XYZ file of C-alpha atoms in Angstrom:
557
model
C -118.732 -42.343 -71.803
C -117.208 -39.129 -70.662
C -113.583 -39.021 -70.108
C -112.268 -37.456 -66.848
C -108.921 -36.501 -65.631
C -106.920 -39.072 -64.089
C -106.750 -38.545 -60.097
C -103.070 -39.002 -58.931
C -102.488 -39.011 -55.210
C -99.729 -40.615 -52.752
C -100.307 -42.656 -50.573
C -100.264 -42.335 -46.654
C -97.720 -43.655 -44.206
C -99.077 -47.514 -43.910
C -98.757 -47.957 -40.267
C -100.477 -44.961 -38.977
C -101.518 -44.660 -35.384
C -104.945 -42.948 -35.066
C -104.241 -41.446 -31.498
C -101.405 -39.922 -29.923
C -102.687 -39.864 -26.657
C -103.328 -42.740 -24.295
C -107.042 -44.514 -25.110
C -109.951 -44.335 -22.423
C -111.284 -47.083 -24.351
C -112.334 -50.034 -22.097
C -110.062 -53.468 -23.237
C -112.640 -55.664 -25.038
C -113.798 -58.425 -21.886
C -114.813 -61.727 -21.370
C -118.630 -61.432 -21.925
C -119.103 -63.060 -18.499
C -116.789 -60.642 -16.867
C -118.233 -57.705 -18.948
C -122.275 -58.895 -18.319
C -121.937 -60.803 -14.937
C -124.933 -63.024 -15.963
C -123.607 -65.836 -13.461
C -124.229 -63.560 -10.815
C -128.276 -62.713 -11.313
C -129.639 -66.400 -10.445
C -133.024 -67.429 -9.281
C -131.507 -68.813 -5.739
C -134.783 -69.432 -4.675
C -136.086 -71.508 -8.049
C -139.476 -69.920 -7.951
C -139.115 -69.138 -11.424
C -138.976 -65.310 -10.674
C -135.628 -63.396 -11.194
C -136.271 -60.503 -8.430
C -133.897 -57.736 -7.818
C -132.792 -58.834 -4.336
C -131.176 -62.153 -6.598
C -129.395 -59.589 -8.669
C -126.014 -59.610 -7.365
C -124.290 -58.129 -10.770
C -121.990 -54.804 -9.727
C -123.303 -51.055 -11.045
C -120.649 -51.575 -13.605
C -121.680 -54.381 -15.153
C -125.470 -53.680 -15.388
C -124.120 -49.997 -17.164
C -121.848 -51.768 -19.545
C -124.498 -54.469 -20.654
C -126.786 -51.810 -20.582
C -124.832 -49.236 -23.011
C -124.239 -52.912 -25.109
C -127.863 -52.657 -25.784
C -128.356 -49.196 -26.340
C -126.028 -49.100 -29.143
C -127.500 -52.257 -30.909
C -131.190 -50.726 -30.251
C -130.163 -47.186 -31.602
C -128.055 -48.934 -34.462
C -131.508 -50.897 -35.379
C -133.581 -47.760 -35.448
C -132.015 -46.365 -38.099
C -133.460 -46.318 -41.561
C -131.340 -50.028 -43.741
C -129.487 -47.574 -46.291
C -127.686 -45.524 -43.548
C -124.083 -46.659 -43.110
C -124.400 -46.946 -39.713
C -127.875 -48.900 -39.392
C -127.714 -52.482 -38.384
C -128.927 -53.293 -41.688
C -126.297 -52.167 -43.675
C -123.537 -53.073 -41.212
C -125.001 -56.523 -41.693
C -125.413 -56.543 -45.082
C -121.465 -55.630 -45.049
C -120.827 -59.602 -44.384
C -123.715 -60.983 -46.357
C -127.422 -60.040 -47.462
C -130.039 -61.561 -49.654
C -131.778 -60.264 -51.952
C -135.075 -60.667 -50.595
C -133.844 -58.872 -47.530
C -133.020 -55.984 -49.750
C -136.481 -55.892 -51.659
C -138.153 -55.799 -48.113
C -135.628 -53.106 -47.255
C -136.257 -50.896 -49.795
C -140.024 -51.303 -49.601
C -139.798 -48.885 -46.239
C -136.802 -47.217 -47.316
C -136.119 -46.467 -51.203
C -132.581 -45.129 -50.408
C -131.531 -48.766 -50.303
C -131.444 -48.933 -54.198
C -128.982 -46.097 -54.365
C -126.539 -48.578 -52.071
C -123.371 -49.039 -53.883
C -124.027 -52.706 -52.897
C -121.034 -54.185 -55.313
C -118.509 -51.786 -52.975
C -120.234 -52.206 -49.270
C -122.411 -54.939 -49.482
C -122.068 -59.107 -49.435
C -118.040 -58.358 -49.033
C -117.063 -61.358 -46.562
C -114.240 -63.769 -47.827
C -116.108 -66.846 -47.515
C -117.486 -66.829 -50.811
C -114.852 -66.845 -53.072
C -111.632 -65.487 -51.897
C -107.825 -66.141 -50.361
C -108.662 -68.129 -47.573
C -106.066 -65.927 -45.767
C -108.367 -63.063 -46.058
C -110.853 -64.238 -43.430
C -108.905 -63.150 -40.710
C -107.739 -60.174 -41.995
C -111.226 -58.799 -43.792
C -112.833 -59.947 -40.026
C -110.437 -57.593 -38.205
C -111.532 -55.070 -39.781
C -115.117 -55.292 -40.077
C -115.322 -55.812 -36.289
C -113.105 -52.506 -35.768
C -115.091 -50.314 -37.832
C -118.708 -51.989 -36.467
C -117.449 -51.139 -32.871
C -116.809 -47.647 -33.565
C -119.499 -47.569 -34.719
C -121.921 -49.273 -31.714
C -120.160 -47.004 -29.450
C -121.459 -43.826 -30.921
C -124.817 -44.796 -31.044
C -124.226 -46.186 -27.290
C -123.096 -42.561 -26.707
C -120.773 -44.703 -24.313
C -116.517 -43.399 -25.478
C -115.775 -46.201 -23.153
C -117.297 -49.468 -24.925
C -115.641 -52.499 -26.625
C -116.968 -55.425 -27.659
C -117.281 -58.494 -25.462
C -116.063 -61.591 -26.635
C -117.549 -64.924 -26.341
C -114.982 -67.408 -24.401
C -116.425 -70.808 -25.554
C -112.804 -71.350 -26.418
C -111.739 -71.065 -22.481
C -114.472 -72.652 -20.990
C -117.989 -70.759 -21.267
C -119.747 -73.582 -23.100
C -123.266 -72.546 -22.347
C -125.087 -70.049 -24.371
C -124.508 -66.778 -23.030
C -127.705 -65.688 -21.402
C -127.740 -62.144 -21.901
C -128.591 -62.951 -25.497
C -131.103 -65.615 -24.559
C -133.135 -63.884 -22.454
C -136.291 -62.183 -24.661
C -137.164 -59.494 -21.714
C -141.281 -59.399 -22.703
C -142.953 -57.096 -20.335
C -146.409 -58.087 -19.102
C -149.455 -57.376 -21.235
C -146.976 -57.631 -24.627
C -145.364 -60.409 -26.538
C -142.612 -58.597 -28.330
C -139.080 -58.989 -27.130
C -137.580 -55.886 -25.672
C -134.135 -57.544 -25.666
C -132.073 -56.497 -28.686
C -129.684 -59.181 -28.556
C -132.302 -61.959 -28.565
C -133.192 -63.748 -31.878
C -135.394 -66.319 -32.033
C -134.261 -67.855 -35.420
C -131.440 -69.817 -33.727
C -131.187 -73.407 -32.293
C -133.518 -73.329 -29.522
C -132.454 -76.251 -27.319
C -128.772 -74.659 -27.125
C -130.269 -71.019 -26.607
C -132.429 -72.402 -23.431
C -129.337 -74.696 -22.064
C -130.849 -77.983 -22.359
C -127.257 -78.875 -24.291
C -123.882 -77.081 -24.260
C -120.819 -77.394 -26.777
C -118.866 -79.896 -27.255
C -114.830 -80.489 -26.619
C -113.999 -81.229 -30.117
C -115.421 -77.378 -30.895
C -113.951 -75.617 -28.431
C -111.115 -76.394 -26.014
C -109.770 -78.787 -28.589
C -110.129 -76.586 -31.449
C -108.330 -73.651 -29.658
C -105.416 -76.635 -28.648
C -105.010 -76.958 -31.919
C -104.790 -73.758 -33.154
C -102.462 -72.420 -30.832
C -100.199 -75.195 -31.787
C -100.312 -73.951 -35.743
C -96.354 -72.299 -35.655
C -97.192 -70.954 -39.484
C -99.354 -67.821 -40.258
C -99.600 -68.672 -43.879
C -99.638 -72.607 -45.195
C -98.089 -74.018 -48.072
C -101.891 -74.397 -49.258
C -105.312 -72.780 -49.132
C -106.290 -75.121 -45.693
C -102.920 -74.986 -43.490
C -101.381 -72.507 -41.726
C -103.421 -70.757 -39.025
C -105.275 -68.093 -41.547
C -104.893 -70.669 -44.622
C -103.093 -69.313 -47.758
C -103.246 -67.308 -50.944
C -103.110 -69.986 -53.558
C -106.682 -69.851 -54.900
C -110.313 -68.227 -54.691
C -111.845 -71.185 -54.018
C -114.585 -71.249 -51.552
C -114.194 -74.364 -50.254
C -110.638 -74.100 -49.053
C -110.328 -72.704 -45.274
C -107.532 -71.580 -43.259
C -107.841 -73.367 -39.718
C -109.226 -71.149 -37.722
C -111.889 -70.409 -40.053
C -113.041 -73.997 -40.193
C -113.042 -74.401 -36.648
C -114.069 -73.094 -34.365
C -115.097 -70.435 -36.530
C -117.405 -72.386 -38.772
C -118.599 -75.253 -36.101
C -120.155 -72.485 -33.839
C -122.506 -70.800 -36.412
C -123.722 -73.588 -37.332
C -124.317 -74.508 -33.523
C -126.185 -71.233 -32.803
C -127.998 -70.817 -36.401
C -128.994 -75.103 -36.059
C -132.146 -76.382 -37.662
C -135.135 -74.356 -36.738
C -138.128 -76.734 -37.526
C -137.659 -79.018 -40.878
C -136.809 -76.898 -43.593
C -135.143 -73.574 -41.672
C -131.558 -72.968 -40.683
C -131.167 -69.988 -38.299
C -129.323 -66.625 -38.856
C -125.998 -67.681 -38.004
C -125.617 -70.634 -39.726
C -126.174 -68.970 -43.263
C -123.598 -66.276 -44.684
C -126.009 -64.119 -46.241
C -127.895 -64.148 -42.490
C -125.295 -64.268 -40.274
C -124.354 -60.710 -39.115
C -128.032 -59.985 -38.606
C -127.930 -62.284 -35.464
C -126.293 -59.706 -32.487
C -123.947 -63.258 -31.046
C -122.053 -62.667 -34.594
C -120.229 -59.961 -32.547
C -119.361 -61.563 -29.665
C -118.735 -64.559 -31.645
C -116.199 -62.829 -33.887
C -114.224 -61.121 -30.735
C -113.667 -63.958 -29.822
C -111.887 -65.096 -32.889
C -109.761 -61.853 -33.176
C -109.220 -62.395 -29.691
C -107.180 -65.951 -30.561
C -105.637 -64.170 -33.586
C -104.466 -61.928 -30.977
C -103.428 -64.659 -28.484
C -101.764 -66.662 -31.117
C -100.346 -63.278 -32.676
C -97.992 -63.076 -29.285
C -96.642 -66.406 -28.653
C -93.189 -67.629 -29.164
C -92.009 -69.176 -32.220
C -94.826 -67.859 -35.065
C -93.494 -67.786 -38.490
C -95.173 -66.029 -40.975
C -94.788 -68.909 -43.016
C -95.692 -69.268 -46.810
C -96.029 -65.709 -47.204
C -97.340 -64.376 -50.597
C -95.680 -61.485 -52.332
C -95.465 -57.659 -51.051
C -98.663 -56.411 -53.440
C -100.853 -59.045 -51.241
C -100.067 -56.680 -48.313
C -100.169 -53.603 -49.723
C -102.863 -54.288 -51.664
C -106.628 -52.316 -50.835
C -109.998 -54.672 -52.206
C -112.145 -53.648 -49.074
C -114.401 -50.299 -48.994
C -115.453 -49.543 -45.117
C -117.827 -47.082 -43.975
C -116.213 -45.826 -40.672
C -118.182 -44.102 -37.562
C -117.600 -40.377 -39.105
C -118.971 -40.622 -42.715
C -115.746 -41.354 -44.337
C -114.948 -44.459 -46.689
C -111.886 -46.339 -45.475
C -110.074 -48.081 -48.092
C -106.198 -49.076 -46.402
C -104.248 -51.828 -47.228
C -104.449 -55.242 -45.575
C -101.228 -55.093 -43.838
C -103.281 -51.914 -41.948
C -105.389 -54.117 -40.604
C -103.329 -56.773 -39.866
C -100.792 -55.053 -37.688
C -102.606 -54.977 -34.668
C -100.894 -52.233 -33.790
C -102.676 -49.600 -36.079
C -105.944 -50.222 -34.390
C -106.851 -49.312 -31.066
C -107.840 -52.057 -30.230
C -106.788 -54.321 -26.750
C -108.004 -57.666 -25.038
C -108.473 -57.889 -21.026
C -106.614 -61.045 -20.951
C -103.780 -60.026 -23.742
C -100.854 -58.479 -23.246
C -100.707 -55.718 -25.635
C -97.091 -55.072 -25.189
C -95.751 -58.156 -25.712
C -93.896 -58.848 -28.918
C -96.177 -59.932 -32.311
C -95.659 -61.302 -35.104
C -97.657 -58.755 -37.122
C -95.504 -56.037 -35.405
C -93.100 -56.588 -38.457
C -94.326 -57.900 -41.505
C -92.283 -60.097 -44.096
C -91.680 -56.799 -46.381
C -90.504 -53.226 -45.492
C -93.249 -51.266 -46.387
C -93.950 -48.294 -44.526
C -92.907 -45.844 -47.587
C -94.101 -47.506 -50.375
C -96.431 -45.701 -52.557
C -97.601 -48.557 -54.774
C -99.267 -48.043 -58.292
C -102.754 -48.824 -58.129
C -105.533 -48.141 -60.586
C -108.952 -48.805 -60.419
C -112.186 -47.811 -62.288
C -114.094 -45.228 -60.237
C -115.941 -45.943 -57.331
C -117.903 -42.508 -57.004
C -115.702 -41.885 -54.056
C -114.182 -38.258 -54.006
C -110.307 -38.736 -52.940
C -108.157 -36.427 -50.438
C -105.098 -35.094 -52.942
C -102.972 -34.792 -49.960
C -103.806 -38.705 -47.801
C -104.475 -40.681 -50.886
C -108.173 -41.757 -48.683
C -111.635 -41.296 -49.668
C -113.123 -39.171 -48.306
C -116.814 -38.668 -46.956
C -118.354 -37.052 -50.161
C -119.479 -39.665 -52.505
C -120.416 -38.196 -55.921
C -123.531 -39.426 -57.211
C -124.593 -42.120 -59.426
C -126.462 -42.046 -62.713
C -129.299 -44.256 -62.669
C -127.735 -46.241 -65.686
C -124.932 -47.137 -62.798
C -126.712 -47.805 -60.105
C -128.451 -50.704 -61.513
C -125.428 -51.979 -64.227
C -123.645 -55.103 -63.300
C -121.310 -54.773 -65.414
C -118.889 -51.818 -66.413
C -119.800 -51.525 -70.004
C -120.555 -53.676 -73.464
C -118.212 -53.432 -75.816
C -119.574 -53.434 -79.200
C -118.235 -53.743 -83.346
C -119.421 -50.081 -83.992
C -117.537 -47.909 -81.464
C -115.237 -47.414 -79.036
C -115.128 -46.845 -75.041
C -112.971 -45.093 -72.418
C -112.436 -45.886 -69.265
C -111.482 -43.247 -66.614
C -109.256 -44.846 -63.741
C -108.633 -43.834 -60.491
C -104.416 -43.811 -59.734
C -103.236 -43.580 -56.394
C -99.381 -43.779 -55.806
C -96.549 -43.841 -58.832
C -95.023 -46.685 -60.948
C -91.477 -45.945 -59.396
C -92.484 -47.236 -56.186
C -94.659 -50.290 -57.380
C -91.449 -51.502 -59.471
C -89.758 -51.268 -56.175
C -92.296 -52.993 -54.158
C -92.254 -55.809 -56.546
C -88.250 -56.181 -56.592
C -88.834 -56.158 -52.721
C -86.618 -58.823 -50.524
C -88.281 -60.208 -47.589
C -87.126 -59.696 -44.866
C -87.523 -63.019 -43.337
C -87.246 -66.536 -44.887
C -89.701 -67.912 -46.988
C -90.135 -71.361 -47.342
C -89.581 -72.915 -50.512
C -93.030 -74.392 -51.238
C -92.884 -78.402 -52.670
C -95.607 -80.265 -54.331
C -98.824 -80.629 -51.968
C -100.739 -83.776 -51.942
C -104.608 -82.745 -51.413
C -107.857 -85.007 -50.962
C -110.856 -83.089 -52.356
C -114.295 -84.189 -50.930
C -117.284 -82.725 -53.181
C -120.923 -83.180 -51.789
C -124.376 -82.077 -52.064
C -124.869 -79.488 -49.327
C -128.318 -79.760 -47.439
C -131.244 -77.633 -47.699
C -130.650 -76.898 -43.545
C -127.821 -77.449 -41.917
C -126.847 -80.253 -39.989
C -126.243 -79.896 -36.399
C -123.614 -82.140 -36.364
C -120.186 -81.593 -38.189
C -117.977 -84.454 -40.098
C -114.451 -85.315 -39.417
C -112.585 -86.114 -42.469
C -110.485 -88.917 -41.303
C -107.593 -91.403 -43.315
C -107.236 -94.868 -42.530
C -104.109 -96.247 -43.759
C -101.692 -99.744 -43.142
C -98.777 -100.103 -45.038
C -96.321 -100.014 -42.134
C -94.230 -103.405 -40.972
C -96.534 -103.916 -38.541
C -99.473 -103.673 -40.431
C -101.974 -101.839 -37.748
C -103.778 -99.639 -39.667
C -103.243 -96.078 -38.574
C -106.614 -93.562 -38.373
C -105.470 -89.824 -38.377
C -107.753 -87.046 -38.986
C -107.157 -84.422 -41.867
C -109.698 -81.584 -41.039
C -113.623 -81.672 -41.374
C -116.120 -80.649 -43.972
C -117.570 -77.486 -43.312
C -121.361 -76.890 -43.706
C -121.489 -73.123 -43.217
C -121.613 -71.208 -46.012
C -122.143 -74.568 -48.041
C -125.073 -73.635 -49.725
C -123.989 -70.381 -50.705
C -121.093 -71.656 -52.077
C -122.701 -74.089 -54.363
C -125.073 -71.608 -55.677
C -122.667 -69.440 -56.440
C -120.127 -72.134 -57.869
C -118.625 -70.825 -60.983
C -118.657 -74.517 -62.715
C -122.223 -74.545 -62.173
C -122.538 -77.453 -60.337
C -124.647 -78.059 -57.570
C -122.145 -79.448 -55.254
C -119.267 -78.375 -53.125
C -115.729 -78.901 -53.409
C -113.693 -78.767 -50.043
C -109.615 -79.797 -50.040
C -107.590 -81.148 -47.346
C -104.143 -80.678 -47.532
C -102.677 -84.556 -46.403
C -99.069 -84.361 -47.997
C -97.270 -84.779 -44.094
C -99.608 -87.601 -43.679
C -98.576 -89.636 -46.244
C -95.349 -88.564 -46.335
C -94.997 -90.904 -43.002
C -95.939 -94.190 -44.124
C -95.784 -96.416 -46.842
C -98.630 -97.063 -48.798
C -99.988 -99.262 -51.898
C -103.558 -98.319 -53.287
C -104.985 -101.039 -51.318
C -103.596 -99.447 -48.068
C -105.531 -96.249 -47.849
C -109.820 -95.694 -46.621
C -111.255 -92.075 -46.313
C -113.989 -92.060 -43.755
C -116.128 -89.326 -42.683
C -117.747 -89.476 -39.308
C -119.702 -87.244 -37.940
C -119.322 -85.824 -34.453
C -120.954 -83.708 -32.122
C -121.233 -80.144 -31.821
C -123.050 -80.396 -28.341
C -122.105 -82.101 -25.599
C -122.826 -85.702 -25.594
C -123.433 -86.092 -21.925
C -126.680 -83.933 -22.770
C -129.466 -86.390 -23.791
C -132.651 -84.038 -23.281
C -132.037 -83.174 -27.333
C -131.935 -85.157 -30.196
C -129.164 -84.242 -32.561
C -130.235 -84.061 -36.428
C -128.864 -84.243 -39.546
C -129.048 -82.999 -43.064
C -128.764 -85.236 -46.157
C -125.332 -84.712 -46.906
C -124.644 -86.572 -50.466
C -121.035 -87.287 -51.234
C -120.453 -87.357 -54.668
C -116.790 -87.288 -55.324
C -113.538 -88.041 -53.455
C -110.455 -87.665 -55.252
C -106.581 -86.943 -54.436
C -104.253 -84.598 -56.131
C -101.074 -83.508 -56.225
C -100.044 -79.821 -56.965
C-alpha cells in the first residue's frame, strides 16, 4: 500500500452561520396551510373534482406545484447522482436488490462510495441520541436540495401535523392524478405500496399516536436520559438497535408503520421498512414534522440537557453529506444540532425565542479537536478543514473491499490517515468542564423484551405495560413503560451481531419500581396491543403479524 503524506488542517469555527443577510426562504408550513387540500372538495358529490370546486389560493396551487416539480426533476435523474431521489434515499436505507436494479440502467452506481453515503440512518445500530440529530441533518441537506431542482429559492418543506390534529392522510399524496386514456400515475408524491385503507380515508390515526404521543413528549424536561430509551432523544450508552429515545419510538416509529401497513399477505409498504422508507415522498413531510417538535420542544421552559455525554460526542464528525453544490459536508453534530446554524424556521415556531441548543453543555466554538481517520477519497480544503467537491478516484480493488486490508504473517502494511485539527486542542477538549450540571447517573433498572419480528408488519403496535401490588392496600397498580417497536424490527434482527433471529428492545422502569414495594410474586408484564387507527372506524379490519415473544428479563446496570 502506498504511503501518502499526512493531511493536517484546522478546523472551522463550529457554529458558523451560512448567510449574513436576511433569508427569502419561505418558513417550512403546515402541509394543509402550504397545499390547501381542504379547500378543493367535490361540493356537489358527483364524483368529479371540477375547477369551479377549486377554491385553493394562486399561492398554494404554485407552492404544491413547485413541491412536485422538485420531487419529479429529483426522480429523473440517473440513481448514482448525489442529487437523484435514488441516492438521497438510499442516504437513510437501501437494499441491495434495489442497487442491482439500479445499476442495471446506470453502472455509475457501483462506483458509489456506499459505506460513506449510503444505508447511514441511526436506527440500525447506533446512540439512540443520534436519531434526532443525524435526521436534522439529512432533511436540511435533502431540502436544499428539492429546491434547486424546483428552481423555486423560496421552498421549504411542509410538515405533516398529525401531531396537532390532521389525522387523515394528507390527500395531496393520495391522489394518483391518471389522465384519461393512461394508467400511470402522474402524481409524484403518490405510492401505491402503502396501507391502502388509511391512504383512501376509510380510517384515520389514532389518539394514542398522535395527540397523546406529542403530550408526552413535550412533557420529557431531559434532552439526554440516564439510559438508551429516556430522555426526549434517548442516550449515548450503547449501539444497540433496539434501544430508542422517545420521540423516535413514538410517534416517530408508530406512523411508518401506519403508512407502510400490510399490503396484501406477505408485503409491508415503503415506509414501514428502513431500507424502503425514504423512497416513499410522505418520509419528508413525515420527518418535518418531527424536527418540527424537536424544535417546539427545543424552546420551552425548563429543558435540561440532561445526561449529557462527554465534549468528543459533540464535536465529533461520523456523517458524510452530499450538499446541493457538489461539496461533501462532514461538520460535527453539535452543527447540526444548534438550530441556529441552519437556516432553517417553522411557521408556527418562534425562532427567536430562547433554546436549549442555543448553548450547548461544553464551550466549543474554538476547539480544533484531533481527529484521524483512514481516507475517504475526499480531497480536503487546507484552509476550512471541509471536503471539498473533488473526490479522488477509487481503485477498483477499493471500490468493491469491505474491509480496509488483511493483515498477514509475511509482511507488513501502512495505513495513511487523514488528521484534521492538533492534539493540543483535543487534550483540552477532553479536560473540558461543562458548563452546566450533569447529573450523576445511578444504577438503572431495565426490562428487556426479545421477540421474533414478523415477516410484515403489524398494523397494530404493543404497549409494554407493568402490573404490580405490593402496596398496603393491595390494588394492583397497571402503569405503562413504553411499547415495542416494529419498524425497523426486521432489519435489526438480520443484522443482529449475536446472530440471533430475534430482537432485543429495553425499557428503562427504575422510577417505576422505585415507588412501590414489591416481592417477586407482586410484579406481571403484559403487552397489549393497541390501535394505530382510530377505533371509531369499523369499515377496516385491523391485522396482525405473528409476533413471538421469546424472552423477558430485568436488569440492573
Amino acid at each position: 500500500m502506498k504511503f501518502l503524506a499526512l493531511v493536517v488542517v484546522m478546523l472551522p469555527t463550529l457554529f458558523e452561520i451560512r448567510a449574513d443577510e436576511p433569508s427569502s426562504l419561505s418558513p417550512r408550513m403546515n402541509l394543509r396551510d402550504f397545499a390547501e387540500f381542504h379547500l378543493y372538495v367535490d361540493e356537489n358529490e358527483d364524483g368529479v373534482l371540477s375547477e369551479t370546486e377549486d377554491k385553493r389560493s394562486p399561492e398554494a396551487k404554485r407552492r404544491l406545484e413547485s413541491f412536485k416539480k422538485g420531487v419529479r426533476v429529483m426522480k429523473s435523474r440517473k440513481p448514482s447522482d448525489p442529487k437523484s431521489w435514488f441516492f438521497q434515499s438510499a442516504v437513510h436505507g437501501v437494499t441491495d436488490e434495489a442497487i442491482i436494479l439500479a445499476a442495471d440502467r446506470d453502472p455509475e452506481v457501483l462506483s458509489v462510495q456506499r459505506a460513506v453515503f449510503w444505508n447511514r440512518c441511526p436506527h440500525d445500530g447506533a446512540p439512540s441520541a443520534d436519531f434526532l440529530v443525524w435526521h436534522r441533518a439529512y432533511l436540511y441537506y435533502f431540502e436544499r436540495i428539492l429546491r434547486d431542482a424546483a428552481e423555486d429559492p423560496t421552498l421549504s418543506l411542509p410538515y405533516w401535523d398529525y401531531t396537532g390534529g390532521d389525522i387523515a392522510f394528507p390527500r395531496p399524496f393520495a391522489v394518483p392524478e391518471i389522465a384519461d386514456g393512461d394508467v400511470i400515475p402522474q402524481n409524484p408524491l403518490y405510492s401505491s405500496i402503502r396501507d391502502r385503507a388509511f391512504m383512501v380515508g376509510r380510517t384515520t390515526l389514532s389518539d394514542m399516536v398522535t395527540t397523546l404521543a406529542l403530550e408526552r413528549l413535550l412533557s420529557e424536561k431531559q434532552f439526554f436520559g440516564p439510559t438508551e430509551d429516556t430522555g426526549l432523544a434517548g442516550g449515548v450508552y450503547d449501539s444497540n438497535p433496539g434501544t430508542m429515545g422517545l420521540i423516535e419510538r413514538r410517534p416517530h416509529n408508530d406512523l411508518h408503520v401506519a403508512i407502510g401497513g400490510v399490503i396484501g399477505d406477505d408485503l409491508s409498504g415503503l415506509m414501514a421498512e428502513v431500507q424502503t422508507a425514504a423512497f416513499d415522498p410522505i418520509f419528508w413531510v413525515h420527518h418535518a414534522n418531527i424536527d418540527r417538535i424537536f424544535a417546539k420542544w427545543d424552546r420551552l421552559p425548563d429543558r435540561s440537557w440532561g445526561y449529557f455525554p462527554n465534549a468528543s460526542w459533540f464535536v465529533d464528525r461520523p456523517w458524510y453529506f452530499y450538499d446541493v453544490d457538489g461539496s461533501v459536508q462532514n461538520n460535527p453534530r453539535s452543527y447540526y444540532l444548534a438550530g441556529k446554524n441552519l437556516d432553517v424556521s417553522f411557521d408556527d415556531v418562534d425562532s427567536t425565542a430562547q433554546a436549549l441548543t442555543d448553548s450547548l453543555p461544553f464551550e466549543l466554538d474554538d476547539t480544533s479537536s484531533f481527529l484521524a481517520t483512514l481516507p475517504r477519497n475526499f480531497e480536503i480544503d487546507p484552509i476550512t478543514g471541509k471536503t471539498t467537491a473533488k473526490i479522488l478516484p477509487m481503485c477498483d480493488c477499493c471500490r468493491k473491499k469491505t474491509v480496509e486490508a488483511v493483515l498477514s504473517a509475511d509482511s507488513s502494511l501502512e495505513f495513511t490517515l487523514n488528521v484534521v485539527g492538533s492534539v493540543e486542542a483535543s487534550q483540552k477538549l477532553m479536560s473540558a468542564t461543562p458548563r452546566v450540571e450533569r447529573p450523576q447517573r445511578e444504577p438503572q433498572t431495565m426490562l428487556e423484551v426479545s421477540f421474533l419480528p414478523p415477516d410484515t408488519v403489524p398494523n397494530v403496535g404493543f404497549e409494554v405495560l407493568l402490573e404490580m401490588t405490593g402496596n398496603d392496600d393491595d390494588k394492583p397498580k397497571t402503569v405503562s413503560v413504553g411499547n415495542l417497536s416494529m419498524f425497523g424490527a426486521r432489519h435489526h434482527a438480520s443484522h443482529n451481531s449475536s446472530k440471533s433471529p430475534s430482537v432485543t428492545q429495553r425499557f428503562n422502569i427504575t422510577e417505576v419500581l422505585g415507588q412501590i414495594k414489591l416481592k417477586p410474586s407482586d410484579f406481571k408484564v403484559i403487552v397489549k396491543p393497541y390501535s394505530l387507527f382510530d377505533d371509531a372506524v369499523k369499515s377496516t379490519a385491523r391485522r396482525s403479524g405473528n409476533v413471538s415473544v421469546t424472552n423477558i428479563e430485568i436488569k440492573i446496570e
